Short mmCIF file of C-alpha atoms in Angstrom, two decimals:
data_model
loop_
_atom_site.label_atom_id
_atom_site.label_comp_id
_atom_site.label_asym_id
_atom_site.label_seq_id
_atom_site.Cartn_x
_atom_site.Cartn_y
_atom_site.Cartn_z
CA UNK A 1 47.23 52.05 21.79
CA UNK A 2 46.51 48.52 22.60
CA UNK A 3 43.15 49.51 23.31
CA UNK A 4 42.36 51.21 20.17
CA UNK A 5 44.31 47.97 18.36
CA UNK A 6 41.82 45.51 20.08
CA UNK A 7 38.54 47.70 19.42
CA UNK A 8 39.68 47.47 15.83
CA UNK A 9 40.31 43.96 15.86
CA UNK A 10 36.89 43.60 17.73
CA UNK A 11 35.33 45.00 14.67
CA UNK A 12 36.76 43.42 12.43
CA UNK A 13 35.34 40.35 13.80
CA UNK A 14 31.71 41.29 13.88
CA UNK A 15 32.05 42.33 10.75
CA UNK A 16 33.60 38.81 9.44
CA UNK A 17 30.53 37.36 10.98
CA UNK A 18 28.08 39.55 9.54
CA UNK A 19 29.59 38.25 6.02
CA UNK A 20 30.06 34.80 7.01
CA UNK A 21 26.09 34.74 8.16
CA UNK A 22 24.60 36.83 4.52
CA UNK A 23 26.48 34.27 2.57
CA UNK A 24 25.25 31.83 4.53
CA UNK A 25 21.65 32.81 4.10
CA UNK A 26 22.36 33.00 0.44
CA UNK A 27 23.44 29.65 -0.03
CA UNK A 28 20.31 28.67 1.99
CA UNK A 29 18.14 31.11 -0.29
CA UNK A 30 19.62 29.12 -3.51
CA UNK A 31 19.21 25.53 -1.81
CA UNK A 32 15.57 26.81 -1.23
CA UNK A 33 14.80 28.23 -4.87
CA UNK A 34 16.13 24.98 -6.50
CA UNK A 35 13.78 23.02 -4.18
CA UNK A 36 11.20 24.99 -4.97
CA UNK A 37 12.20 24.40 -8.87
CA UNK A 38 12.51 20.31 -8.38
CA UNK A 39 9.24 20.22 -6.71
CA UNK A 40 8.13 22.50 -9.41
CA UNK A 41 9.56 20.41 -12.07
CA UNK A 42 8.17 17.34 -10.43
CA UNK A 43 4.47 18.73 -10.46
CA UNK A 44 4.74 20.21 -14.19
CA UNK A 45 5.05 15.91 -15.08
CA UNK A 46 2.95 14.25 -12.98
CA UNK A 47 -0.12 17.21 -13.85
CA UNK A 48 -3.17 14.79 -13.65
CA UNK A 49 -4.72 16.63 -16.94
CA UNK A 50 -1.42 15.05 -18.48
CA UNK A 51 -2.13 11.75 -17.31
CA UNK A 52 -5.77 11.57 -18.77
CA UNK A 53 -6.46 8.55 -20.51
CA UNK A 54 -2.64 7.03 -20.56
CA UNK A 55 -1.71 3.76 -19.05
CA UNK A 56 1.18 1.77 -18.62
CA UNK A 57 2.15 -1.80 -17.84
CA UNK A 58 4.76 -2.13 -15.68
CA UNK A 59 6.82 -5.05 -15.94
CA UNK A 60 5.39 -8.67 -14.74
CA UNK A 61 6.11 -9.99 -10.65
CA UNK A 62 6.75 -13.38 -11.73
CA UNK A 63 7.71 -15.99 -8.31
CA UNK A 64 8.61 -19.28 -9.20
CA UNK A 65 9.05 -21.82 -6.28
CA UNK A 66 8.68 -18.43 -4.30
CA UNK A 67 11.70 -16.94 -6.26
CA UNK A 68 10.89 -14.10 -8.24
CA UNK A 69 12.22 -14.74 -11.96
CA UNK A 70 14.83 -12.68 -13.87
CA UNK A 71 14.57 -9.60 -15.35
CA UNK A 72 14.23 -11.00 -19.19
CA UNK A 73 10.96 -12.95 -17.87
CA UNK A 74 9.67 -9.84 -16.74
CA UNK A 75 9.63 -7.84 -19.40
CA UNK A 76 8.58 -10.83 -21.62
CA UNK A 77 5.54 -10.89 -19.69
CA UNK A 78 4.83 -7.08 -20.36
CA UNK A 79 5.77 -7.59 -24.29
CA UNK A 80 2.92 -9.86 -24.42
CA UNK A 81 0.55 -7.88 -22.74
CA UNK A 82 1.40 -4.93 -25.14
CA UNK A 83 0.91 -6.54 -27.89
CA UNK A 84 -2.14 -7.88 -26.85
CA UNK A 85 -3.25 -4.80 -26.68
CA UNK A 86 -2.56 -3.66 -29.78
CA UNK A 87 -5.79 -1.91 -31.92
CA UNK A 88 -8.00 -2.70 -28.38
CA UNK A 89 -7.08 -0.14 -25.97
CA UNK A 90 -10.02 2.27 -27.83
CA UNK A 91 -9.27 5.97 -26.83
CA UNK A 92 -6.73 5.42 -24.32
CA UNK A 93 -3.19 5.73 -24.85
CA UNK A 94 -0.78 2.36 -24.12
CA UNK A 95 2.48 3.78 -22.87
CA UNK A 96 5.70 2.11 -24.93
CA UNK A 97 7.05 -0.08 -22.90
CA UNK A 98 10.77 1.16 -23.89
CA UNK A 99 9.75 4.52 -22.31
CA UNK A 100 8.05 2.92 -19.06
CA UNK A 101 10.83 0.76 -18.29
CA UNK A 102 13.55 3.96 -18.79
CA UNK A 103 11.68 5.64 -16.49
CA UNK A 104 11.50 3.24 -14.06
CA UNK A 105 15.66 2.47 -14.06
CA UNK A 106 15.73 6.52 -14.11
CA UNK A 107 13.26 6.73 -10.85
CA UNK A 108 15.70 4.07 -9.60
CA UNK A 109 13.00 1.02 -9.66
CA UNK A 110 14.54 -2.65 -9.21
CA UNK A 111 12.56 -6.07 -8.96
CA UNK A 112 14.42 -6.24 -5.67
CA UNK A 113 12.85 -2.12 -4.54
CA UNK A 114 9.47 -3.06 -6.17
CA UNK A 115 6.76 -3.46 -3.51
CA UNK A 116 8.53 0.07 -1.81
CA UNK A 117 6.51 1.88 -4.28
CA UNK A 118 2.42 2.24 -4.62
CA UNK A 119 0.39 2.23 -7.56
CA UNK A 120 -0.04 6.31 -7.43
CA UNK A 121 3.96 6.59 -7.09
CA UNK A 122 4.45 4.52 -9.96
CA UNK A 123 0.99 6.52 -12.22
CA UNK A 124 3.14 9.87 -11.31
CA UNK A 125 6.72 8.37 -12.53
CA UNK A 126 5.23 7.48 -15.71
CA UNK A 127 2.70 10.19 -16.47
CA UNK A 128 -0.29 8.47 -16.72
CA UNK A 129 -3.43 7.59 -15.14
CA UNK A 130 -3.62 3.99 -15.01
CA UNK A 131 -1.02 1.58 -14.02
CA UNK A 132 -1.30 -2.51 -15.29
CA UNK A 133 -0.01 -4.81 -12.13
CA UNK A 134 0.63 -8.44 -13.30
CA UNK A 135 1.55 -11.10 -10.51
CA UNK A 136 1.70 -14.70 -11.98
CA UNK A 137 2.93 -17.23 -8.64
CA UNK A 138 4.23 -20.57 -10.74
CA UNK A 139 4.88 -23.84 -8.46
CA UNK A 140 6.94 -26.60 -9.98
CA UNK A 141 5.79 -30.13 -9.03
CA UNK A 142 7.44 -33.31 -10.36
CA UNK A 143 4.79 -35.65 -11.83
CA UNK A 144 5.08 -39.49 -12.42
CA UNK A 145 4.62 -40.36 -15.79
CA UNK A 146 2.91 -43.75 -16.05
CA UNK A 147 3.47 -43.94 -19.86
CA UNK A 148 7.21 -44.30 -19.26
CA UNK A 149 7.38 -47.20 -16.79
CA UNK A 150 9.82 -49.68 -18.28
CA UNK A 151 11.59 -53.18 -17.56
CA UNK A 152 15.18 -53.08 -16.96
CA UNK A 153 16.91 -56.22 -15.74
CA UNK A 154 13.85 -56.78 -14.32
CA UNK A 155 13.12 -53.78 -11.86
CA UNK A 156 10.63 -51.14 -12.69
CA UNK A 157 11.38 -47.94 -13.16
CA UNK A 158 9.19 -44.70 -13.51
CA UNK A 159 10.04 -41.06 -14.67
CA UNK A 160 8.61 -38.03 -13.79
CA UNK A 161 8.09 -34.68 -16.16
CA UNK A 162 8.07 -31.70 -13.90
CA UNK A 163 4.88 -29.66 -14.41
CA UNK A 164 3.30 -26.24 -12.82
CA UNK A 165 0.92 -24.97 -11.10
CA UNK A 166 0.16 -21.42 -11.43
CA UNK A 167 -2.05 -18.20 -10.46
CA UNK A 168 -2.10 -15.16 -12.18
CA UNK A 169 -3.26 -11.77 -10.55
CA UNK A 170 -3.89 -8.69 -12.45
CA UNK A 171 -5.07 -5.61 -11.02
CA UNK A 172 -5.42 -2.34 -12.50
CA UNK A 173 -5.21 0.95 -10.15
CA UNK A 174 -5.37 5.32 -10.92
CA UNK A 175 -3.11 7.41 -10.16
CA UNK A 176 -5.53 8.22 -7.11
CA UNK A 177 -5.02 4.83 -5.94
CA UNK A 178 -8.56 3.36 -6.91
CA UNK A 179 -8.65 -0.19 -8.38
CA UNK A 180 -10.31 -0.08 -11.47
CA UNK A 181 -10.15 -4.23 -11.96
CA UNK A 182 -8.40 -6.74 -10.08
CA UNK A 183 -8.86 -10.35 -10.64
CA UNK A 184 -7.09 -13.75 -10.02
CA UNK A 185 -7.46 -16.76 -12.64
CA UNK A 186 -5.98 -20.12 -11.90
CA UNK A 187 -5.98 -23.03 -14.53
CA UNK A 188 -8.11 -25.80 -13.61
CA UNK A 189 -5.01 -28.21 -15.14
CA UNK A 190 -0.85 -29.10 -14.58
CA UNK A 191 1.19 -26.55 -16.91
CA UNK A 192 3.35 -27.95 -18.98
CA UNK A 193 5.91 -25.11 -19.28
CA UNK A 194 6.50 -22.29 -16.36
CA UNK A 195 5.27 -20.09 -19.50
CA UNK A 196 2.12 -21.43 -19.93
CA UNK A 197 0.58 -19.35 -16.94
CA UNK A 198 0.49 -16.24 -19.53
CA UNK A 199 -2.41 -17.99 -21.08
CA UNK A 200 -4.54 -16.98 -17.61
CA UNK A 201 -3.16 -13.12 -17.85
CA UNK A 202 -4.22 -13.16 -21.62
CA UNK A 203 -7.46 -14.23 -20.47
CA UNK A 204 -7.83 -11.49 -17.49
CA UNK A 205 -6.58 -8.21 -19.60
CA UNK A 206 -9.19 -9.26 -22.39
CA UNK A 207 -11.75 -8.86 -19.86
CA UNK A 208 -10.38 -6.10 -18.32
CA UNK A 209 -12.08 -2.14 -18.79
CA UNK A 210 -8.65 -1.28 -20.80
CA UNK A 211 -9.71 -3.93 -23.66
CA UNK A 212 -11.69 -2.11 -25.89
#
C-alpha cells in the first residue's frame, strides 16, 4: 500500500512539473511576441521613407560661464530658429516644435541625459531625417567703463558693465549620422546681453542647406 501511495504521489509530481514548465514557456512565448510587437512598433515609426525630407530642431545647448542655461532659454533658442524658418525651408518639412519637444520628454530626454543620445537616435525619436544641433558657449566678463569714472570726496571711482563673449555652433546631421553642415561663428565684438549670441545662429541657419 505505501508503495502504490508513493508511486502515485511520484506522479503526481512529474506531472505538476510538466504544468509548471508549459506555463512557463507560455509566459516566455507572450514576453517574446510583445517584443517582437515593440520592436515592430518601433520600426513602423522610425521607417526612413517616413522620415524623407522632415527635420527638426531640437532644443538649443546653451553654457554660460560653463553652466548650461535653463530649460526656458532653451527652447527660446529653438522658437527663434523656427520662426526663422518660416516660408524658407522650400520642400522640406520643419517639425513643430510642440511635437519635437513631447517626444523628447516621452523618449525620456533631459538637458542633464542630452549628450547620451546621437544624432541618428534623436532623427528616429522624431521621425525625420534631419536633426538641427545648436550649441551657443556665452562667457561673462566684467568690463570697465571709462565713461563712468567720477569724483567722490575726492577718490576715483570706476564701474564696470558686464559683457559676453560668445560662440555659436550649429551642425546639422541624417538620420544615418552624416553631417550635412556644421559651422562655428564667433562675433568679432563684447555682447551686450547673454542673448545677443542668437544673432551668430541667425546668421549660420541662413546659410545653412535647410534655408531655402
Amino acid at each position: 500500500m505505501r508503495k502504490l501511495m508513493g508511486f502515485l504521489l511520484m506522479i503526481l509530481f512529474f506531472n505538476t512539473q510538466i504544468i509548471g514548465a508549459r506555463h512557463f514557456s507560455f509566459a516566455n512565448n507572450d514576453k517574446l511576441h510583445g517584443a517582437i510587437y515593440v520592436g515592430q512598433v518601433l520600426n513602423d515609426t522610425t521607417n526612413p521613407a517616413e522620415r524623407k525630407n522632415k527635420f527638426a530642431i531640437l532644443p538649443f545647448r546653451i553654457l554660460i560661464d560653463k553652466i548650461v542655461a535653463a530649460d526656458e532659454e532653451a527652447v527660446k533658442g529653438q522658437t527663434s530658429s523656427s520662426e526663422l524658418f518660416k516660408d524658407h525651408t522650400g520642400t522640406l518639412e520643419l517639425q513643430d516644435i510642440s511635437l519635437t519637444n513631447a517626444k523628447l520628454f516621452k523618449a525620456g530626454v533631459t538637458q542633464v541625459n542630452f549628450k547620451g543620445y546621437t544624432s541618428k537616435e534623436f532623427c528616429e525619436i522624431l521621425g525625420v531625417e534631419y536633426v538641427v544641433q545648436v550649441l551657443a558657449e556665452i562667457t561673462s566678463k566684467n568690463v570697465a567703463n571709462t565713461n563712468s569714472t567720477s569724483t567722490n570726496n575726492g577718490n576715483t571711482r570706476t564701474t564696470f558693465t558686464k559683457s559676453y563673449n560668445a560662440k555659436a555652433q550649429v551642425s546639422i546631421i541624417n538620420d544615418k549620422g552624416d553631417v550635412v553642415y556644421n559651422e562655428t561663428r564667433k562675433p568679432f565684438f563684447l555682447l551686450k546681453e547673454s542673448g545677443s549670441y542668437f544673432a551668430s545662429v541667425a546668421y549660420l541657419l541662413k546659410r545653412s542647406p535647410m534655408y531655402k
